Every structure is written in structure tokens, then in C-alpha cells.
Tab-separated table of C-alpha atoms and ligand atoms in Angstrom:
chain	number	residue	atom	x	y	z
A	1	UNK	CA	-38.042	9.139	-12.603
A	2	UNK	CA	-38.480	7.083	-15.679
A	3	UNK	CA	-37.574	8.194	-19.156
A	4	UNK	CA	-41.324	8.249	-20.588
A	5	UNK	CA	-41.713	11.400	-17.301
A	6	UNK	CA	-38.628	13.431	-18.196
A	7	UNK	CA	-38.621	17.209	-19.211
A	8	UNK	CA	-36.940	16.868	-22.971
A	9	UNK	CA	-33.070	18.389	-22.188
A	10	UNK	CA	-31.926	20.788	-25.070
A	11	UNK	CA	-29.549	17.881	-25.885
A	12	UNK	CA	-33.048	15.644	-27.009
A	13	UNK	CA	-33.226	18.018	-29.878
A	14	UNK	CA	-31.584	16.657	-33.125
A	15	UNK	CA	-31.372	19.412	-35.132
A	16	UNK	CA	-29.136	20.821	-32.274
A	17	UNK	CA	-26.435	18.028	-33.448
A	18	UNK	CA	-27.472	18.019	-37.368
A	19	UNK	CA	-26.724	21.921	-37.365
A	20	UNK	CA	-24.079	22.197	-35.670
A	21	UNK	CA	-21.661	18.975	-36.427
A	22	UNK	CA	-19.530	21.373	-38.922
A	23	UNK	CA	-18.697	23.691	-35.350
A	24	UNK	CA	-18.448	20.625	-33.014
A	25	UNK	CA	-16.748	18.401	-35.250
A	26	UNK	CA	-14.441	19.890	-37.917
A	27	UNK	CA	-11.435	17.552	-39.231
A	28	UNK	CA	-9.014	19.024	-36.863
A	29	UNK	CA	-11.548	17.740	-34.143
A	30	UNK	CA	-11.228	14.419	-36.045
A	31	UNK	CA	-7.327	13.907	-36.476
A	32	UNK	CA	-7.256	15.155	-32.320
A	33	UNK	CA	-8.719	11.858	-31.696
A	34	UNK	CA	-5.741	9.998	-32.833
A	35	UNK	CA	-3.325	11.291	-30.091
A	36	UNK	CA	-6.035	11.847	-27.362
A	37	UNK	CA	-6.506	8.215	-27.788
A	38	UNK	CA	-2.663	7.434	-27.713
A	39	UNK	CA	-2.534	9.686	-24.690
A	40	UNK	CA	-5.426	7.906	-22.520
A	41	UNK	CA	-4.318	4.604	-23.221
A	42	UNK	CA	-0.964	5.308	-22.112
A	43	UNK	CA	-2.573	7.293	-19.253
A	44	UNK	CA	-4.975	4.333	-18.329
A	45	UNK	CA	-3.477	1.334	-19.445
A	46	UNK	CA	-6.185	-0.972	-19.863
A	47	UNK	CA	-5.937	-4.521	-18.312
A	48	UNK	CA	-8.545	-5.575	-20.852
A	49	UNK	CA	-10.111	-4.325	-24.268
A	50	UNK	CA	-13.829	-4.459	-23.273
A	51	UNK	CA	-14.212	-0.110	-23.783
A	52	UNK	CA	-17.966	1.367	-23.206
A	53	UNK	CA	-17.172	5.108	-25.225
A	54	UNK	CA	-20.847	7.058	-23.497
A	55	UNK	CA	-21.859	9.896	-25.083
A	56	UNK	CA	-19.895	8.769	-27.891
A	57	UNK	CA	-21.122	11.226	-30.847
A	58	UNK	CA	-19.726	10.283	-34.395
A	59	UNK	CA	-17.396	7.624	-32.463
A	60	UNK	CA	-14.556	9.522	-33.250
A	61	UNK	CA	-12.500	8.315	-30.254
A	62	UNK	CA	-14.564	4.953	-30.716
A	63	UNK	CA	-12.961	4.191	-33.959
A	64	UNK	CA	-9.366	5.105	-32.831
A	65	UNK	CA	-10.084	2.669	-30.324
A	66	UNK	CA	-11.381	-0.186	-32.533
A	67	UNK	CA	-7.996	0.954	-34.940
A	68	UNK	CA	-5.788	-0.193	-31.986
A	69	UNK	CA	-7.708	-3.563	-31.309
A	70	UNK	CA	-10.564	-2.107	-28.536
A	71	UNK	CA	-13.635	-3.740	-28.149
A	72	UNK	CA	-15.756	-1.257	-28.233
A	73	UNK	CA	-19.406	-0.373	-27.275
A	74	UNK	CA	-20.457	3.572	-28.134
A	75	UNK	CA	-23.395	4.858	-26.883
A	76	UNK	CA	-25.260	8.101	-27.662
A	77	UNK	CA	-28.777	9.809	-27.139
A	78	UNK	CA	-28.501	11.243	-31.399
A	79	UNK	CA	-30.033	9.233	-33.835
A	80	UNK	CA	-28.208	11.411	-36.310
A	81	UNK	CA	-24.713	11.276	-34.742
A	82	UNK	CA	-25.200	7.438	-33.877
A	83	UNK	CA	-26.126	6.847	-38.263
A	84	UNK	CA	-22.724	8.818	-38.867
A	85	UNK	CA	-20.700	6.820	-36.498
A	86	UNK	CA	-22.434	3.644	-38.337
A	87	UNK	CA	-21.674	5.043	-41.547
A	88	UNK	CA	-18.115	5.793	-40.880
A	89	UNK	CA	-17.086	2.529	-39.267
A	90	UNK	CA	-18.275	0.662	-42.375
A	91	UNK	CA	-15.724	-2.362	-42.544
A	92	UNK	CA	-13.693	-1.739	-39.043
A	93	UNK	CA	-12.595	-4.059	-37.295
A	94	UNK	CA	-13.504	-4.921	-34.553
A	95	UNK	CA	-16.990	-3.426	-35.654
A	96	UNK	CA	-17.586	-1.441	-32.991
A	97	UNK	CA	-21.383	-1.674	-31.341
A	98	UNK	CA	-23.579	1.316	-31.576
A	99	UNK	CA	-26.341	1.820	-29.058
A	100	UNK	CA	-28.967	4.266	-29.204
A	101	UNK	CA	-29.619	5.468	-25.631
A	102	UNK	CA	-29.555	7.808	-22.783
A	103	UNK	CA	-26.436	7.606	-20.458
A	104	UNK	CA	-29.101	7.468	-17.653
A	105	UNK	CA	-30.161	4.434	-18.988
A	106	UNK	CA	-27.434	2.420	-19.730
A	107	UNK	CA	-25.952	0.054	-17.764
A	108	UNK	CA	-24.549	-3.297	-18.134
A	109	UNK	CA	-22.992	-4.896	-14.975
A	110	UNK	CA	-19.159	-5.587	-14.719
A	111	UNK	CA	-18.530	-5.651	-18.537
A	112	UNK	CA	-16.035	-3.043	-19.384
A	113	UNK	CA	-12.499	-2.730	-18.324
A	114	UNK	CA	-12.686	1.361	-19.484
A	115	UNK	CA	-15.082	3.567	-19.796
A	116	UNK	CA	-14.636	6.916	-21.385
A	117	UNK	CA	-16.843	10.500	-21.311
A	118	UNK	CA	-14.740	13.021	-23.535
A	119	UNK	CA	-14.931	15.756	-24.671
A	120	UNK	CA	-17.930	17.493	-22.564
A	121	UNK	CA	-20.228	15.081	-22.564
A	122	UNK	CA	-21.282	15.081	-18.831
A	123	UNK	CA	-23.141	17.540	-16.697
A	124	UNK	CA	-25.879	18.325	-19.252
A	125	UNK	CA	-29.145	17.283	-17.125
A	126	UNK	CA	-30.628	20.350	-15.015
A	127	UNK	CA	-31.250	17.584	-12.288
A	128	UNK	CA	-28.189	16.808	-10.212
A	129	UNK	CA	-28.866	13.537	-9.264
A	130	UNK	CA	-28.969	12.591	-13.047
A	131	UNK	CA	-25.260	12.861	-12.777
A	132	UNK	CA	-24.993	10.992	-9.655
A	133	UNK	CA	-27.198	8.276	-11.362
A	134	UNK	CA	-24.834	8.106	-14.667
A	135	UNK	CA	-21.866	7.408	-12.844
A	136	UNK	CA	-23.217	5.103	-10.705
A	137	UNK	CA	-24.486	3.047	-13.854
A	138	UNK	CA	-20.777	3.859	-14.863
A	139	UNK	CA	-19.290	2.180	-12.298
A	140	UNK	CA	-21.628	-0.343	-12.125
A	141	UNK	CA	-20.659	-1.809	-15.616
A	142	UNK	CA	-16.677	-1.377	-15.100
A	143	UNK	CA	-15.360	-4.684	-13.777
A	144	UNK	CA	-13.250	-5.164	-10.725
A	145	UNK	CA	-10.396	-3.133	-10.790
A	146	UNK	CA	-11.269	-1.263	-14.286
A	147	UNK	CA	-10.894	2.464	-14.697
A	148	UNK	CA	-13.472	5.696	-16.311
A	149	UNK	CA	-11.939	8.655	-17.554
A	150	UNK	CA	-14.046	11.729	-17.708
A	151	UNK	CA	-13.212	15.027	-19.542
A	152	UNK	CA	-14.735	17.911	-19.588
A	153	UNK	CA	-14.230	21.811	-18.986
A	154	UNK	CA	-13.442	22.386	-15.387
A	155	UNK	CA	-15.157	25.029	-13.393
A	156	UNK	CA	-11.440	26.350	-12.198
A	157	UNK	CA	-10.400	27.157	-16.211
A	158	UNK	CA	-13.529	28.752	-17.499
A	159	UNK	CA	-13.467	30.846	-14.711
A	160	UNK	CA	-10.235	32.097	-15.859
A	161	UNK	CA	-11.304	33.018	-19.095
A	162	UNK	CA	-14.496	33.711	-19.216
A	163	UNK	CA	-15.814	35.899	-22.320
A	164	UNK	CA	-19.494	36.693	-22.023
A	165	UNK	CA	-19.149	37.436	-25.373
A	166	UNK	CA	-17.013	36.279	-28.548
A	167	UNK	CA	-17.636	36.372	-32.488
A	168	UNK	CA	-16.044	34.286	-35.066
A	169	UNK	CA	-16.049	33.753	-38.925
A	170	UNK	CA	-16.911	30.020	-39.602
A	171	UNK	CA	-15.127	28.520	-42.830
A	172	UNK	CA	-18.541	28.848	-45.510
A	173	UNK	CA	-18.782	32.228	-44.861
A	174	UNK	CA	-21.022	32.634	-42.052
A	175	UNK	CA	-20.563	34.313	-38.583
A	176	UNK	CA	-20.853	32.180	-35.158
A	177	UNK	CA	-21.853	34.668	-31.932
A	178	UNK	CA	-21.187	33.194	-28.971
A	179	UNK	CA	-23.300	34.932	-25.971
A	180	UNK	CA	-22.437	33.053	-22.628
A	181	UNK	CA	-23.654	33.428	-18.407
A	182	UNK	CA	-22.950	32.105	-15.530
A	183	UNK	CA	-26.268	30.984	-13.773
A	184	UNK	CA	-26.146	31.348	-9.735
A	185	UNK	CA	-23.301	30.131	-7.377
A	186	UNK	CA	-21.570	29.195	-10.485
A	187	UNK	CA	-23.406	25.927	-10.859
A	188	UNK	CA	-23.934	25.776	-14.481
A	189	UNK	CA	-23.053	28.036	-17.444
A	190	UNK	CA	-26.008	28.827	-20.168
A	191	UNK	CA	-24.862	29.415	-24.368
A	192	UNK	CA	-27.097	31.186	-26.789
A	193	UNK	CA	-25.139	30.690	-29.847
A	194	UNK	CA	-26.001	32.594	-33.624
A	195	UNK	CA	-25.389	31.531	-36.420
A	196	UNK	CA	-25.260	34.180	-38.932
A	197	UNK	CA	-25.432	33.192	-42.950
A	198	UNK	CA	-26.901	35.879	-45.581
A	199	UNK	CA	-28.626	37.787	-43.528
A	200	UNK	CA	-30.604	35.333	-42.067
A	201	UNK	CA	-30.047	34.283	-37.716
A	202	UNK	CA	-30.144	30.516	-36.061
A	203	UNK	CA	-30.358	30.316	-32.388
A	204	UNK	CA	-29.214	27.674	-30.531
A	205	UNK	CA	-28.814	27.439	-26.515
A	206	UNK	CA	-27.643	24.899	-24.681
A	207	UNK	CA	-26.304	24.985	-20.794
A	208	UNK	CA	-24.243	22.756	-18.895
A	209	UNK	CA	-23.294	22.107	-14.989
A	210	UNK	CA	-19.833	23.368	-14.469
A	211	UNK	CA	-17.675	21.200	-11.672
A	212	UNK	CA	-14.633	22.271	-10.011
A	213	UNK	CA	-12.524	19.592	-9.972
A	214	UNK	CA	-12.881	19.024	-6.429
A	215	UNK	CA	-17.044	18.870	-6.978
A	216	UNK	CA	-16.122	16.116	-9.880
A	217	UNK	CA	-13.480	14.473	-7.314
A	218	UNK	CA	-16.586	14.132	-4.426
A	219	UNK	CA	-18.767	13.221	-6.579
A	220	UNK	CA	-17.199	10.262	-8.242
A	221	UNK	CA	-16.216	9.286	-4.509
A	222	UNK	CA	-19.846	9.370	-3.773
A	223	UNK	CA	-20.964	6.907	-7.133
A	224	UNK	CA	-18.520	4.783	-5.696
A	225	UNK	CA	-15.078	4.867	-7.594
A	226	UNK	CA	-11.964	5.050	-5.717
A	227	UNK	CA	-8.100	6.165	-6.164
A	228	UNK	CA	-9.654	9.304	-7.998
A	229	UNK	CA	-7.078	11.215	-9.904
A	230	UNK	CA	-7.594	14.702	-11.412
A	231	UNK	CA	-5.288	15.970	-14.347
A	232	UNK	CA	-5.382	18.852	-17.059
A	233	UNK	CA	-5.870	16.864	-20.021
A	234	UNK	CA	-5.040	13.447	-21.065
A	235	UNK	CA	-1.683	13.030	-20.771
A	236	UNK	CA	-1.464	13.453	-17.246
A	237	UNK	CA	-0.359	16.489	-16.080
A	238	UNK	CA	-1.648	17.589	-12.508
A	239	UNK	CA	-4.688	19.692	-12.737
A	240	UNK	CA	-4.031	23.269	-11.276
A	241	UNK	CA	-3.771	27.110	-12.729
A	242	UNK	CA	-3.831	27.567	-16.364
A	243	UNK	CA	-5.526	24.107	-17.561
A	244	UNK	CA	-8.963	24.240	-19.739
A	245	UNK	CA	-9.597	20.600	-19.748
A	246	UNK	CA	-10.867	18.848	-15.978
A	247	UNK	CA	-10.101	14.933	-16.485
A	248	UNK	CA	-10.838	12.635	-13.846
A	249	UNK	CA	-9.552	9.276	-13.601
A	250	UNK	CA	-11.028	6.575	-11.392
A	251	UNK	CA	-11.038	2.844	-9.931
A	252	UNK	CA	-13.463	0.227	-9.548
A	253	UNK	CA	-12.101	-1.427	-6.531
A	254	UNK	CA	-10.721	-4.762	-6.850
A	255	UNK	CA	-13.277	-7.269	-5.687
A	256	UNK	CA	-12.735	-8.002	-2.390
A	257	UNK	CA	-11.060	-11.832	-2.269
A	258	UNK	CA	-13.564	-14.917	-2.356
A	259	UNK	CA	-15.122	-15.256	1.139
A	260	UNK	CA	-14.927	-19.337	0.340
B	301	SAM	C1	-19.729	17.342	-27.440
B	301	SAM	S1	-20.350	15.807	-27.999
B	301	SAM	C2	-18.966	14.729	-27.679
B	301	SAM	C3	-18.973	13.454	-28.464
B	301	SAM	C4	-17.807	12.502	-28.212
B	301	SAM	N1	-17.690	12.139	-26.811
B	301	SAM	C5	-16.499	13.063	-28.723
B	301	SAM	O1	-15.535	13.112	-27.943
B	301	SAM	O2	-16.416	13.390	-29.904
B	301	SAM	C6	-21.525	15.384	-26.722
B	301	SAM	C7	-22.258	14.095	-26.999
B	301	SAM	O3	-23.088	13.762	-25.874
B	301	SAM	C8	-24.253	13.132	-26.371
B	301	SAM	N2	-25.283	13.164	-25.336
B	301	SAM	C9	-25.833	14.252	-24.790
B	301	SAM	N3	-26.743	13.902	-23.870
B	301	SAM	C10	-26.762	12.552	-23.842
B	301	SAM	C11	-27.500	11.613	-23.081
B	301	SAM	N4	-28.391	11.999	-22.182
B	301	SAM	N5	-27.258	10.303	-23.287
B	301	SAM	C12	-26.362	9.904	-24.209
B	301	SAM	N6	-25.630	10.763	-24.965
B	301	SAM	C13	-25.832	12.069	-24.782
B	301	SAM	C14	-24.587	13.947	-27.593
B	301	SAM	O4	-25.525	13.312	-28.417
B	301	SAM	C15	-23.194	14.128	-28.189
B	301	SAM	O5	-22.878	13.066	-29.029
């Protein structure tokens, strides 16, 4: 389906981003980026430092990248989050490139030697096969032999502590309810988050396919990665009981040698 036929995804709506940056990114979120970074790399290690960051927000792993010499490329689907990585990356070098685009759309063949989804960034389309078709594209622009790290919640550790229900003070004052379900089979969980401030309520919902890790370990099989490697967070560790973070590591396959 082309973009001009799609059904706009919750994620389409800006004010969704504007509003809630102060919850999604506070400083803490920021100075994580640092030694997620550190950890990946070390995780990874890059044979080159051509790095698509997709879904790449304020480019706050984007810049620690560029920091430590990266190439980078970050693209995102929010004009507003897109301006602030601009505006934040002012004078880095190497100046990072910003893109303004869907992940379905994106692709550009055998260019990067890592590419990088963090921090829940896949799983968002209500179609399956939109998934399928972003990490085919993701593949598609990883050269020979490069790598894609994905992170996300795993299926497995929200299961294990699932709250349909949690409140917390945010730090001007206001009050953040968090109302959460599990839609059928376990295939995607749905948010209706409030915002409470003087008296007066924001909604916001927003949903999101959950993947065991063995779901996220077939399907990167099926967009045509290899050696696929499933840990608990970025540094490594084997991904069993008691993680919250699903990451997924994966090969492009060496090119086959020249038939000549
Ligand atoms: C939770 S944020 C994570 C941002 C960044 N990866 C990080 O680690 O800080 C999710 C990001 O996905 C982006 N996004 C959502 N749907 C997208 C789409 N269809 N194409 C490109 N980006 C998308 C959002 O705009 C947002 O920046």
C-alpha cells in the first residue's frame, strides 16, 4: 500500500511527541544514551562507521554516536522531534543527517554497516506486514556482513509485570495515569495515558505489537538476517526470566564470493 492510502497510526500525530517529550525524554533518558551507546558498540563492534539510527527521535543515541566518530544518518516520522535533534546537534561533528520519513519508506541499498531501533521504536503499525516490510528495507540497506540491533520491550517481561493500572507524580506538579490492556492472544498491548495538571485531563493512547523474543527471532529470519542473537539489554546478557528489555542482534550475510 502506498503512503498517500494509509490509515494515519496514533504515532502520525505530533502533538503526541510535543506533549509528551518531558515523560519520554527526561535528562536521565538523555545521560542513558552515553553508556547504551558504549554498551552496543562494544556489543556490535562495527567494521565500519556508516550508522542509519531509524526511528531516531531527538537523536539522542545519534549524537553519542557522531561524539565517538559515527557517520550517522537518523531518521524519524516527527517533524517536531526531527527540529530538536537539528537544533541540538548544532556544530557536531560529524553533522549527523536528519531525514524526515517513515521507516516503511526508507531504504537505501547496502549503505550502512549498523543499523539501530532503540528504545521501542518498532512494532507500532496495526498491520503486520508493515514490520516485515521495515526490516526488510533494514536489511536491505546494511552492507555485506553489517549488523541491526533492535530494542524494545519483550513480550516475555511485560508479561511478568504487568500493571493494568499505575499512577505517578510527574516533576511540575502534575499526575501521569497510566491505564494499560492486553488486546487478544497477546498480540499487542493498548495505553490510555492522563495527564492530570489543575484540574484539567489530557488523553493520550497509543498501542504497540508485543513480540516474544522468539516471534522477533522468526521474524528477522524471515526479512532475511542471519546469526540472530537475542539478549536482555545491550550489554549482552542472554535473554531469559527477569529481563524488561528484548534486543535482537542480527547479520547481513557476507556476500557470497565473486562468481568471476
Ligand atoms: C520512544 S521514541 C524513541 C526514539 C529514539 N529511538 C530513542 O532511543 O530515543 C519512538 C520514536 O519512533 C518514531 N516513529 C514512530 N513511528 C515511526 C515511523 N513510522 N517512521 C519513523 N519513525 C517513527 C517516533 O517519532 C519516535 O521518535
Amino acid at each position: 500500500m502506498g503512503a498517500a492510502k494509509r490509515k494515519p497510526g496514533w504515532f502520525e500525530d505530533d502533538r503526541f511527541w510535543t506533549d509528551l517529550y518531558p515523560s519520554f525524554f527526561p535528562p536521565a533518558r538523555w545521560e542513558a544514551a552515553e553508556a547504551e551507546v558504549e554498551s552496543l558498540l562494544e556489543l556490535v563492534r562495527p567494521t565500519g562507521t556508516r550508522v542509519l539510527d531509524l526511528a531516531c527521535g531527538p537523536g539522542r543515541c545519534s549524537m553519542a554516536l557522531a561524539r565517538r566518530g559515527y557517520q550517522v544518518t537518523g531518521v524519524d516520522r516527527s517533524p517536531f522531534l526531527l527540529a530538536r535533534a537539528r537544533e541540538l546537534s548544532k556544530g557536531l561533528r560529524p553533522k549527523p543527517e536528519w531525514v524526515l520519513k517513515d521507516m516503511r519508506d526508507f531504504e537505501r541499498p547496502t549503505t550502512f554497516d549498523l543499523v539501530i531501533n532503540l528504545f521501542t521504536s518498532f512494532g507500532y503499525f496495526e498491520n503486520p506486514d508493515d514490520d516485515l516490510k521495515v526490516l526488510r528495507r533494514m536489511r536491505n540497506s546494511i552492507k555485506p556482513g553489517g549488523t541491526m540491533v533492535l530494542d524494545m520491550g519483550g513480550k516475555e517481561g511485560i508479561a511478568e509485570i504487568f500493571q493494568p493500572l499505575s499512577v505517578e507524580d510527574l516533576p511540575d506538579g502534575g499526575l501521569l495515569v497510566q491505564r494499560r490492556k492486553i488486546l487478544p492472544d497477546w498480540c499487542r498491548i493498548r495505553n490510555h495515558w492522563q495527564i492530570i495538571r489543575a484540574g484539567h485531563v489530557q488523553d493520550y493512547h497509543f498501542e504497540h505489537t508485543l513480540y516474544s523474543g522468539r516471534e522477533l527471532h522468526d521474524l528477522l529470519l524471515q526479512a532475511g538476517f542471519a546469526a540472530v542473537q537475542l539478549c536482555g539489554d545491550l550489554s549482552g546478557k542472554p535473554y531469559g526470566v527477569g529481563c524488561r528489555r528484548l534486543v535482537a542482534v542480527a547479520k547481513v550475510p557476507e556476500a557470497i564470493g565473486d562468481p568471476s
